[in-house]
Short mmCIF file of N, CA, C and O in Angstrom, two decimals:
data_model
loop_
_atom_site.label_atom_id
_atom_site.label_comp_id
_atom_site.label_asym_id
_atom_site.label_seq_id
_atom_site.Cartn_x
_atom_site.Cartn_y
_atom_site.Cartn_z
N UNK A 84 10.60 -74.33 42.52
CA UNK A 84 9.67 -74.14 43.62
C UNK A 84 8.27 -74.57 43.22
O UNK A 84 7.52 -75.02 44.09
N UNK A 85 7.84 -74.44 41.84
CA UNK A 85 6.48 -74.72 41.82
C UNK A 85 6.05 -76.27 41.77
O UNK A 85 4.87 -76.54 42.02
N UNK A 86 7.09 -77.44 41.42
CA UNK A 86 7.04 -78.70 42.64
C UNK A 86 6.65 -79.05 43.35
O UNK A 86 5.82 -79.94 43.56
N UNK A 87 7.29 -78.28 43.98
CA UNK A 87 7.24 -78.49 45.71
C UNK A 87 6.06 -77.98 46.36
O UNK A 87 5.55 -78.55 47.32
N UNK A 88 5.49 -76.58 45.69
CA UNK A 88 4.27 -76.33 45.93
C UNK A 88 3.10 -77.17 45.04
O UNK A 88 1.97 -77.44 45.47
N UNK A 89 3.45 -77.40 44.17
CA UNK A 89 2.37 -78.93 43.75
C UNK A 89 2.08 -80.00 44.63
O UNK A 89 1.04 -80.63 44.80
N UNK A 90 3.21 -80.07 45.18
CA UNK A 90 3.16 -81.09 46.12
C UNK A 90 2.73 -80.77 47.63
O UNK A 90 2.13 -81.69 48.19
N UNK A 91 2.91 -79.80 48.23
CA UNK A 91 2.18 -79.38 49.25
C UNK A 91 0.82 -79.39 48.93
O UNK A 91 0.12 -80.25 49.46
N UNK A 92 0.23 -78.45 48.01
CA UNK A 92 -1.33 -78.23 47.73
C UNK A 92 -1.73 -79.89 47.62
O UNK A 92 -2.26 -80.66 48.42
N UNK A 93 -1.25 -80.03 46.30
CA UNK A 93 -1.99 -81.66 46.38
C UNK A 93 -2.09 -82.47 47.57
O UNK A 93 -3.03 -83.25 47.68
N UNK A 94 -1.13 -82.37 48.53
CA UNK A 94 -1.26 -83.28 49.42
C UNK A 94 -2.39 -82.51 50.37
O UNK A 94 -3.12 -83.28 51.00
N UNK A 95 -2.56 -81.51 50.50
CA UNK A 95 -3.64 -80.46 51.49
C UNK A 95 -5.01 -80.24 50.52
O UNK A 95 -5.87 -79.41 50.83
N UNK A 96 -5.10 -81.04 49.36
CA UNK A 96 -6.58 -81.16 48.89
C UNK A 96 -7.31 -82.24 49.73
O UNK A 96 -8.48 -82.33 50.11
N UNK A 97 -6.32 -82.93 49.87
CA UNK A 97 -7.20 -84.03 50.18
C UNK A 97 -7.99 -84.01 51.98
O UNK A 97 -7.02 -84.29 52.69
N UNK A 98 -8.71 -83.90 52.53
CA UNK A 98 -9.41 -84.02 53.97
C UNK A 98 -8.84 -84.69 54.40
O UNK A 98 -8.48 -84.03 55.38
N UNK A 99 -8.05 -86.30 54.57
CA UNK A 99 -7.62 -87.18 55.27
C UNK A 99 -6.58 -86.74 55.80
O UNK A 99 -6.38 -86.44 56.98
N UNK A 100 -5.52 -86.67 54.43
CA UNK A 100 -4.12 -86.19 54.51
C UNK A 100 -3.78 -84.54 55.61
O UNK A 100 -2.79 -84.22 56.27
N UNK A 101 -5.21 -83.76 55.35
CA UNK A 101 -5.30 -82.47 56.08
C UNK A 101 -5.74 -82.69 57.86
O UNK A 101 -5.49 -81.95 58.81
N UNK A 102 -6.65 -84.30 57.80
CA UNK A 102 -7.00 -84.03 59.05
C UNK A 102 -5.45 -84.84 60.25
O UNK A 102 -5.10 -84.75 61.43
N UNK A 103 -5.06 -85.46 59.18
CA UNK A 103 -3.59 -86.26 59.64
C UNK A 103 -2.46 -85.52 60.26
O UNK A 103 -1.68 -85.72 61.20
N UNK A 104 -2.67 -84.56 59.34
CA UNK A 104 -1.76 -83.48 59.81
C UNK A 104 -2.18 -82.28 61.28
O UNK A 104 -1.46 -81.59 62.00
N UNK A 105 -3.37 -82.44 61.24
CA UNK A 105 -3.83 -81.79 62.30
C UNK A 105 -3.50 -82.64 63.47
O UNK A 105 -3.04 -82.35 64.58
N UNK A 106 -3.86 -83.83 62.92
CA UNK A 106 -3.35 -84.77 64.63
C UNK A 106 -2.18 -84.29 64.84
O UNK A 106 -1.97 -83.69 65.90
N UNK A 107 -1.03 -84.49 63.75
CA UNK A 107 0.35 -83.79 63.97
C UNK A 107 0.29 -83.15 64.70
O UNK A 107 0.88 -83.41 65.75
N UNK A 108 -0.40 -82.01 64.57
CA UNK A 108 0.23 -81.09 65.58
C UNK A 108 0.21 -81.13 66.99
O UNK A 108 0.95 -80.53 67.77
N UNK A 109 -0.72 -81.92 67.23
CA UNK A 109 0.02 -82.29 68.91
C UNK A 109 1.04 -83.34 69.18
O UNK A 109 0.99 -84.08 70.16
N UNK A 110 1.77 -83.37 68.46
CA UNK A 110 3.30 -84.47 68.37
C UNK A 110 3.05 -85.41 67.67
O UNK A 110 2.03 -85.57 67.00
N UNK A 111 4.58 -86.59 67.85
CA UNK A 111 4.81 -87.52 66.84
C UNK A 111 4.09 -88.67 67.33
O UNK A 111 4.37 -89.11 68.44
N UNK A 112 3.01 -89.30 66.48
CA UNK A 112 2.74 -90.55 66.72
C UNK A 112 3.41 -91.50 65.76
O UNK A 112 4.32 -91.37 64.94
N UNK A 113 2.56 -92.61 66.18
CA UNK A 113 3.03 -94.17 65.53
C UNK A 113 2.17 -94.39 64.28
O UNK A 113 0.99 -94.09 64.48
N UNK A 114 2.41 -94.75 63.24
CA UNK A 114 1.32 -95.11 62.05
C UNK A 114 -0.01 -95.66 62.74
O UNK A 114 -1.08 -95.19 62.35
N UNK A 115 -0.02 -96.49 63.59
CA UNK A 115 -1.07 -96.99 64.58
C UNK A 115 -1.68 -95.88 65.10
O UNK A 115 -2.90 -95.94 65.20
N UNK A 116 -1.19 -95.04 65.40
CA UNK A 116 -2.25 -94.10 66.58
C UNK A 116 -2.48 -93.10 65.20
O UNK A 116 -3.67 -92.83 65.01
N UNK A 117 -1.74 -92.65 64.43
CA UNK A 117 -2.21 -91.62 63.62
C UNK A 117 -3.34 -92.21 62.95
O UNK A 117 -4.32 -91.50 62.72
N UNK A 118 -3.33 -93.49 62.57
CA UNK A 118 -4.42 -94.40 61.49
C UNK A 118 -5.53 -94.31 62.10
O UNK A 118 -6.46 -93.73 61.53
N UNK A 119 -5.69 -94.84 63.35
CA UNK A 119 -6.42 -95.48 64.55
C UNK A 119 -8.35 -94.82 64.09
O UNK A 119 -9.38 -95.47 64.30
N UNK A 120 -8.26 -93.21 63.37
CA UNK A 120 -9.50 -92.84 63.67
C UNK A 120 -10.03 -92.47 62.10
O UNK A 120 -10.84 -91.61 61.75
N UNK A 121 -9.25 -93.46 61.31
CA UNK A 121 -9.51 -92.98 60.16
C UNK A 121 -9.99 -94.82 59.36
O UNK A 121 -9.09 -95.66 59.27
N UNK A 122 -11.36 -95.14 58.92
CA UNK A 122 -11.94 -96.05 58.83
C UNK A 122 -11.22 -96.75 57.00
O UNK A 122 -11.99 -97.04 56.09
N UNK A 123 -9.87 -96.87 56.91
CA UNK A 123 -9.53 -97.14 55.66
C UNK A 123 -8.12 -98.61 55.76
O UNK A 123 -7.65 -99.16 56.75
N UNK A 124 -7.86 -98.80 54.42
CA UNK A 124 -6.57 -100.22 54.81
C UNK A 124 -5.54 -99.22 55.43
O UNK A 124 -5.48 -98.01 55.66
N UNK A 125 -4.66 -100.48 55.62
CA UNK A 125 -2.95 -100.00 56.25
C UNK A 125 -2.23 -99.69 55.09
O UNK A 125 -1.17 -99.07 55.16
N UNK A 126 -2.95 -100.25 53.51
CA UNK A 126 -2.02 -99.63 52.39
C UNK A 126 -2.88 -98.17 52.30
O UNK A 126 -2.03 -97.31 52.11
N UNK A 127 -3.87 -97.71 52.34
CA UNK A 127 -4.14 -96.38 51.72
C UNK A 127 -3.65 -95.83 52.61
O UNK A 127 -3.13 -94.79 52.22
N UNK A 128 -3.46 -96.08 54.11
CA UNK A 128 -2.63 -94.85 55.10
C UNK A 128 -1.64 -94.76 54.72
O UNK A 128 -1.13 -93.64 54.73
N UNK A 129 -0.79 -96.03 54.13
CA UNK A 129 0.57 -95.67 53.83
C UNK A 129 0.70 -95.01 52.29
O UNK A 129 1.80 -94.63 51.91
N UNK A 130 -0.31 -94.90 51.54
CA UNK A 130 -0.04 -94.00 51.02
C UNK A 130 -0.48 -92.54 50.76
O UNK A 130 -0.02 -91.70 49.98
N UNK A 131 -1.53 -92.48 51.67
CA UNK A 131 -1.24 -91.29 52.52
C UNK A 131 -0.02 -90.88 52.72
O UNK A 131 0.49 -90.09 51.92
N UNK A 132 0.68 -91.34 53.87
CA UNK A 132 1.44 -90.95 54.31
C UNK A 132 3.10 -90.49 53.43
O UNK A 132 4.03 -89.80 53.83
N UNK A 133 2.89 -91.26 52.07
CA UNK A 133 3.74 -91.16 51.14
C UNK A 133 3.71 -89.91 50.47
O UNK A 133 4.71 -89.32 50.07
N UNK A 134 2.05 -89.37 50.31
CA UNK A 134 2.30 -88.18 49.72
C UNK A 134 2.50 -86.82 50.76
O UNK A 134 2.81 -85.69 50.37
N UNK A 135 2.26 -87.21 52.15
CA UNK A 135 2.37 -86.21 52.93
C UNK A 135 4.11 -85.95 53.10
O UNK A 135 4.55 -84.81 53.28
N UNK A 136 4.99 -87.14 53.01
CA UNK A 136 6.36 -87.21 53.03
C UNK A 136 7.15 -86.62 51.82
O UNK A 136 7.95 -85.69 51.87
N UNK A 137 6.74 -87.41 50.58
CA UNK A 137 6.93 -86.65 49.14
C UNK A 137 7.11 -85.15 49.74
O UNK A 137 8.15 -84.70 50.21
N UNK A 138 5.75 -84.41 49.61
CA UNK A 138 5.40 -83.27 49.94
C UNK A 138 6.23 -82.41 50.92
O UNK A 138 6.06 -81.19 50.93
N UNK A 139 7.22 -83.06 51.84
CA UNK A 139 7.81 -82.42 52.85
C UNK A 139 6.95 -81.16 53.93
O UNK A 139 6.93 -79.96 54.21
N UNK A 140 6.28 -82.60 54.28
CA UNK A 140 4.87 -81.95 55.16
C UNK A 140 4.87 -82.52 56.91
O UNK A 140 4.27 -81.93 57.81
N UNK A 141 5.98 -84.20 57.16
CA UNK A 141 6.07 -85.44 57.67
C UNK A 141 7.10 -85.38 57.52
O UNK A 141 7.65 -84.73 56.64
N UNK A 142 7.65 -86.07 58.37
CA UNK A 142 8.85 -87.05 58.52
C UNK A 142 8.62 -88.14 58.84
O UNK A 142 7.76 -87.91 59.70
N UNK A 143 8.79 -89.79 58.79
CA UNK A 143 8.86 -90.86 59.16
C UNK A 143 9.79 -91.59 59.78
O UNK A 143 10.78 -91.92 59.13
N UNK A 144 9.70 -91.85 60.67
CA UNK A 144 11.28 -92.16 61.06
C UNK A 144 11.24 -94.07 61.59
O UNK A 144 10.06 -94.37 61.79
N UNK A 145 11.88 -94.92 61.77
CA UNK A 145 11.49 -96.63 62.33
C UNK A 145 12.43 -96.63 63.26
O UNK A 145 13.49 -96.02 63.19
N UNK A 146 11.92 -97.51 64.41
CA UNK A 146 12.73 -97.46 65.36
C UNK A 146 12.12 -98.58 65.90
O UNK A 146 10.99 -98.49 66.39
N UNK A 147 13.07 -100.21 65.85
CA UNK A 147 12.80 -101.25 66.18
C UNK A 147 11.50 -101.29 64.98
O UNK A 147 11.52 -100.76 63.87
N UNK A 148 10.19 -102.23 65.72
CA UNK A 148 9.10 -102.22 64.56
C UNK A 148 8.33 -101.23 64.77
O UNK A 148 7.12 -101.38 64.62
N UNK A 149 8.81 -100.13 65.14
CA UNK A 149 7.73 -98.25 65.40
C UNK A 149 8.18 -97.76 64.11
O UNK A 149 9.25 -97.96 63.54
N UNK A 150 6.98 -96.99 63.69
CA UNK A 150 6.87 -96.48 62.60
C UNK A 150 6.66 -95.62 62.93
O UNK A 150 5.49 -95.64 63.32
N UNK A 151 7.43 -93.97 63.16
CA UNK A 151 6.64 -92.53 63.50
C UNK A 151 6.62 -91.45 62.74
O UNK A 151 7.63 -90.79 62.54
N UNK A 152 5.76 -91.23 62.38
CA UNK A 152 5.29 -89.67 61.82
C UNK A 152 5.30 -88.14 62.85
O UNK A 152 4.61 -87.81 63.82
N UNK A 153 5.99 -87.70 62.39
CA UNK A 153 6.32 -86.14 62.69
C UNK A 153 6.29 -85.32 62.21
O UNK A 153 7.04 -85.16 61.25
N UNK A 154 5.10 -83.95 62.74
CA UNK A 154 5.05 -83.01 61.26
C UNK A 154 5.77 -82.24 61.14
O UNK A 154 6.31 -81.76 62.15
N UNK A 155 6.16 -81.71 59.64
CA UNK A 155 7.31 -80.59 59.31
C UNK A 155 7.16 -79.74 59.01
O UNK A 155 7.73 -79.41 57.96
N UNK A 156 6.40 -78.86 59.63
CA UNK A 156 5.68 -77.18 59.56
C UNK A 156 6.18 -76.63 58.64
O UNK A 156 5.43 -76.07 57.84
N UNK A 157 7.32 -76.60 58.47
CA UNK A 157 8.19 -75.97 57.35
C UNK A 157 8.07 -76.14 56.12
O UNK A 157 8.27 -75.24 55.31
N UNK A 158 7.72 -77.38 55.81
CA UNK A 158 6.63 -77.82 54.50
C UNK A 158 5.78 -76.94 54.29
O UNK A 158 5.83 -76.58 53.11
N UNK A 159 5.05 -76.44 54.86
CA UNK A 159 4.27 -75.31 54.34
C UNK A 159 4.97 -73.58 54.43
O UNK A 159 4.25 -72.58 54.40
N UNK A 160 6.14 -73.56 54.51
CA UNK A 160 6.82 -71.91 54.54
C UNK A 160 6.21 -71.45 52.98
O UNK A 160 5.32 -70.61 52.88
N UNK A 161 6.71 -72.02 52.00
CA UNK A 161 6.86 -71.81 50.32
C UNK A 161 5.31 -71.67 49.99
O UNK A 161 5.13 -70.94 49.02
N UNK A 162 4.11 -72.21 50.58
CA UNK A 162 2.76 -72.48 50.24
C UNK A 162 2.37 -71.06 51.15
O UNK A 162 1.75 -70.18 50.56
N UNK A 163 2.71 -70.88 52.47
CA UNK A 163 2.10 -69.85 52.97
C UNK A 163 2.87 -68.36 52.30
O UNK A 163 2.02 -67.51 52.03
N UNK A 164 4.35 -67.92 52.00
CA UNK A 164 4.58 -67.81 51.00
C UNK A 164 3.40 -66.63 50.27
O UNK A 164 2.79 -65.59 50.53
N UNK A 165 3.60 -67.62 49.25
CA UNK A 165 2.79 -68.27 47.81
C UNK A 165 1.64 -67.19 48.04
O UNK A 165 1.65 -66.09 47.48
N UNK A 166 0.42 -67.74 49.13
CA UNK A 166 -0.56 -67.67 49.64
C UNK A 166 -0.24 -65.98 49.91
O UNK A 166 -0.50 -65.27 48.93
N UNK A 167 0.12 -65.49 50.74
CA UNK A 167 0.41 -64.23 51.17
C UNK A 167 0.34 -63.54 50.33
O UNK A 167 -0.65 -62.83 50.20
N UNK A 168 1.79 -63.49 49.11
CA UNK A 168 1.90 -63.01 48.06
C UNK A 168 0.59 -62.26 47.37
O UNK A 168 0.27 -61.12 47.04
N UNK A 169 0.01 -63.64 47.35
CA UNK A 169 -1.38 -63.86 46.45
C UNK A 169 -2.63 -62.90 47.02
O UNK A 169 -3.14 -62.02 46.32
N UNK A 170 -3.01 -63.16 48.26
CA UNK A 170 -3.55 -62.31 48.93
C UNK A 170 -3.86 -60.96 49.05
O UNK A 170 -4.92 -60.35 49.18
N UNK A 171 -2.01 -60.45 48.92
CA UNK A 171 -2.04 -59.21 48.75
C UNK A 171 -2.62 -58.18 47.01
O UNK A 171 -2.87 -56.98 46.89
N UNK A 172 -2.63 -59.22 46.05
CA UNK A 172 -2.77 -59.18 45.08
C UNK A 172 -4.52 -58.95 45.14
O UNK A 172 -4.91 -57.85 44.76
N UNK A 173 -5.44 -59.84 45.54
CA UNK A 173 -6.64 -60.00 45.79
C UNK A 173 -7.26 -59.54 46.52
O UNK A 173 -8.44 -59.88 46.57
N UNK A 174 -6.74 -58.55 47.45
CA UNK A 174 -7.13 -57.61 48.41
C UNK A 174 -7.26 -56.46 47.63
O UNK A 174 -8.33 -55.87 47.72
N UNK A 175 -6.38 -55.99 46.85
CA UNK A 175 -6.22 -54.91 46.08
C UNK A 175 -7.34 -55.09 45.27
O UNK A 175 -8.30 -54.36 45.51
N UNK A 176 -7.47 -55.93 44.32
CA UNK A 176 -8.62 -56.51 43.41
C UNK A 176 -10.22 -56.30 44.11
O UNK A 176 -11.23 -55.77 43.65
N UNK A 177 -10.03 -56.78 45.08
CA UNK A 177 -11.31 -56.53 46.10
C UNK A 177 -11.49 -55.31 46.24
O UNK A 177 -12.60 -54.89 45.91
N UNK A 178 -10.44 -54.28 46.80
CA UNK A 178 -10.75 -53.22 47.27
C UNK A 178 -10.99 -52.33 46.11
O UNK A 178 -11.25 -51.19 46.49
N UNK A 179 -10.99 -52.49 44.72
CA UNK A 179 -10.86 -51.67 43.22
C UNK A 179 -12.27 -52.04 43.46
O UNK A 179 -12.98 -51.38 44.21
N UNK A 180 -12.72 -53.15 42.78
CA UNK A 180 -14.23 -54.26 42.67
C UNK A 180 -15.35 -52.89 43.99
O UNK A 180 -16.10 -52.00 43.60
N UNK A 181 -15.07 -53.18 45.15
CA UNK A 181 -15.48 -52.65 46.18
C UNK A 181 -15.73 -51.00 45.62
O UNK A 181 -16.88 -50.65 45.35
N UNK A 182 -14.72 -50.14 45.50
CA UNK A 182 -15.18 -48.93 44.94
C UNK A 182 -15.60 -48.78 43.55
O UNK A 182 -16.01 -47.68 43.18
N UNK A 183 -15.53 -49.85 42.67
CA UNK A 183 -16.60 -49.51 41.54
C UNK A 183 -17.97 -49.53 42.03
O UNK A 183 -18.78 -48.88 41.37
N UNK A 184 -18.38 -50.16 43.09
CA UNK A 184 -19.20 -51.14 43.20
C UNK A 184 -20.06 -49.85 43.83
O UNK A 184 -21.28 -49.68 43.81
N UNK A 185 -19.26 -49.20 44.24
CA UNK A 185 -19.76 -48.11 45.25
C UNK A 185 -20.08 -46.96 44.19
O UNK A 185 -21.00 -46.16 44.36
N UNK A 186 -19.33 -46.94 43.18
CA UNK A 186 -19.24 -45.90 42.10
C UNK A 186 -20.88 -45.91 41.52
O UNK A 186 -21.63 -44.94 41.44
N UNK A 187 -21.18 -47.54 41.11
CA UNK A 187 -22.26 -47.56 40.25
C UNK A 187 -23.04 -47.23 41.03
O UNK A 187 -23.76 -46.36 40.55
N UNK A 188 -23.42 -47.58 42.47
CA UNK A 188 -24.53 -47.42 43.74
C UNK A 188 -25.03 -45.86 43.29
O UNK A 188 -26.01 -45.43 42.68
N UNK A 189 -23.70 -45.15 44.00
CA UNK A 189 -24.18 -43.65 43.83
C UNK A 189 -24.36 -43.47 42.20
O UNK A 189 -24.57 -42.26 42.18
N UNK A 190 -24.38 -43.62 41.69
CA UNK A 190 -24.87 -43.78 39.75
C UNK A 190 -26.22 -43.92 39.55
O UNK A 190 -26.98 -43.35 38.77
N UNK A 191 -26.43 -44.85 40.45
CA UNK A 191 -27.91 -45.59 40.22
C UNK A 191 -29.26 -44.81 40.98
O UNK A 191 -30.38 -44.59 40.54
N UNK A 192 -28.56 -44.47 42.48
CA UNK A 192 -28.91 -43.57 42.86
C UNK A 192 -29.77 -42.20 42.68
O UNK A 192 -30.93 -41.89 42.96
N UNK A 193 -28.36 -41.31 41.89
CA UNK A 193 -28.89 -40.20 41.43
C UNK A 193 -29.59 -40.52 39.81
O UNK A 193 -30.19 -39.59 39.26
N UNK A 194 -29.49 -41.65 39.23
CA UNK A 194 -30.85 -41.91 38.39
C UNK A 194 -32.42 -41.97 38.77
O UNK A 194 -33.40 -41.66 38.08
N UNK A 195 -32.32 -42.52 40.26
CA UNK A 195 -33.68 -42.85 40.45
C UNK A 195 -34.22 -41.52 41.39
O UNK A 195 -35.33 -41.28 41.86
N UNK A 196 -32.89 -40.75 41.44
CA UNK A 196 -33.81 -39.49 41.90
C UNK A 196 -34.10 -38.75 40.84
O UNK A 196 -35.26 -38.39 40.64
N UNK A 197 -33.31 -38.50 40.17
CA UNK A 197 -33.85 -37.99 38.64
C UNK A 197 -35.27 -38.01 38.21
O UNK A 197 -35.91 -37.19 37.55
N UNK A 198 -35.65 -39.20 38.76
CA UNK A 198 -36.92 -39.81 37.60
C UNK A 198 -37.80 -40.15 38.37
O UNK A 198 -38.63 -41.04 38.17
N UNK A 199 -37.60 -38.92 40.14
CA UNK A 199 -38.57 -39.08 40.60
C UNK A 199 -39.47 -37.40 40.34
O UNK A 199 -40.62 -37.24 40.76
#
């Protein structure tokens, strides 16, 4: 699994590959219409699009000379996952952090009344 989540994250570092996928989500376009608003060659989209596929993020499919991209939500189950997991871990961390934090306040507090 940690692969596959290499390969999701890496492909979702990048802004292009993230904003590509956002077009996704309002359905399948053509390499043409997905490219269309992104100012780069027809080889860096396609390899774009290689790591968004790698990644199991896309599907590509040809039909006659159409080239279509379709996103695969499900590509991200194992990353959101992951993420959740993690979360819950760092919430806890936060909320410990949070009542020390509160611990030292009232600490500091009754020092400076002390020493008034």
């Amino acid at each position: 699994m940690s692969n596959e989540l290499d390969a999701v994250f890496g492909a979702l570092a990048d802004p292009t590959r993230r904003a590509m996928l956002t077009r996704l989500t309002s359905g399948s376009m053509t390499v043409g219409e997905l490219a269309a608003p992104f100012e780069m060659s027809r080889p860096a989209i396609s390899q774009h699009l290689k790591v968004l596929e790698k990644a199991g993020l896309i599907e590509r499919t040809a039909s006659a000379q159409w080239r279509t991209c379709t996103l695969r939500a499900e590509g991200l189950d194992d990353a959101a996952v992951w993420v959740e997991e993690h979360r819950r871990g760092w919430n806890e961390r936060f909320d410990l952090l949070d009542e020390r934090l509160r611990e030292l306040k009232k600490s500091e507090l009754k020092k400076e009344k002390g020493n008034e």
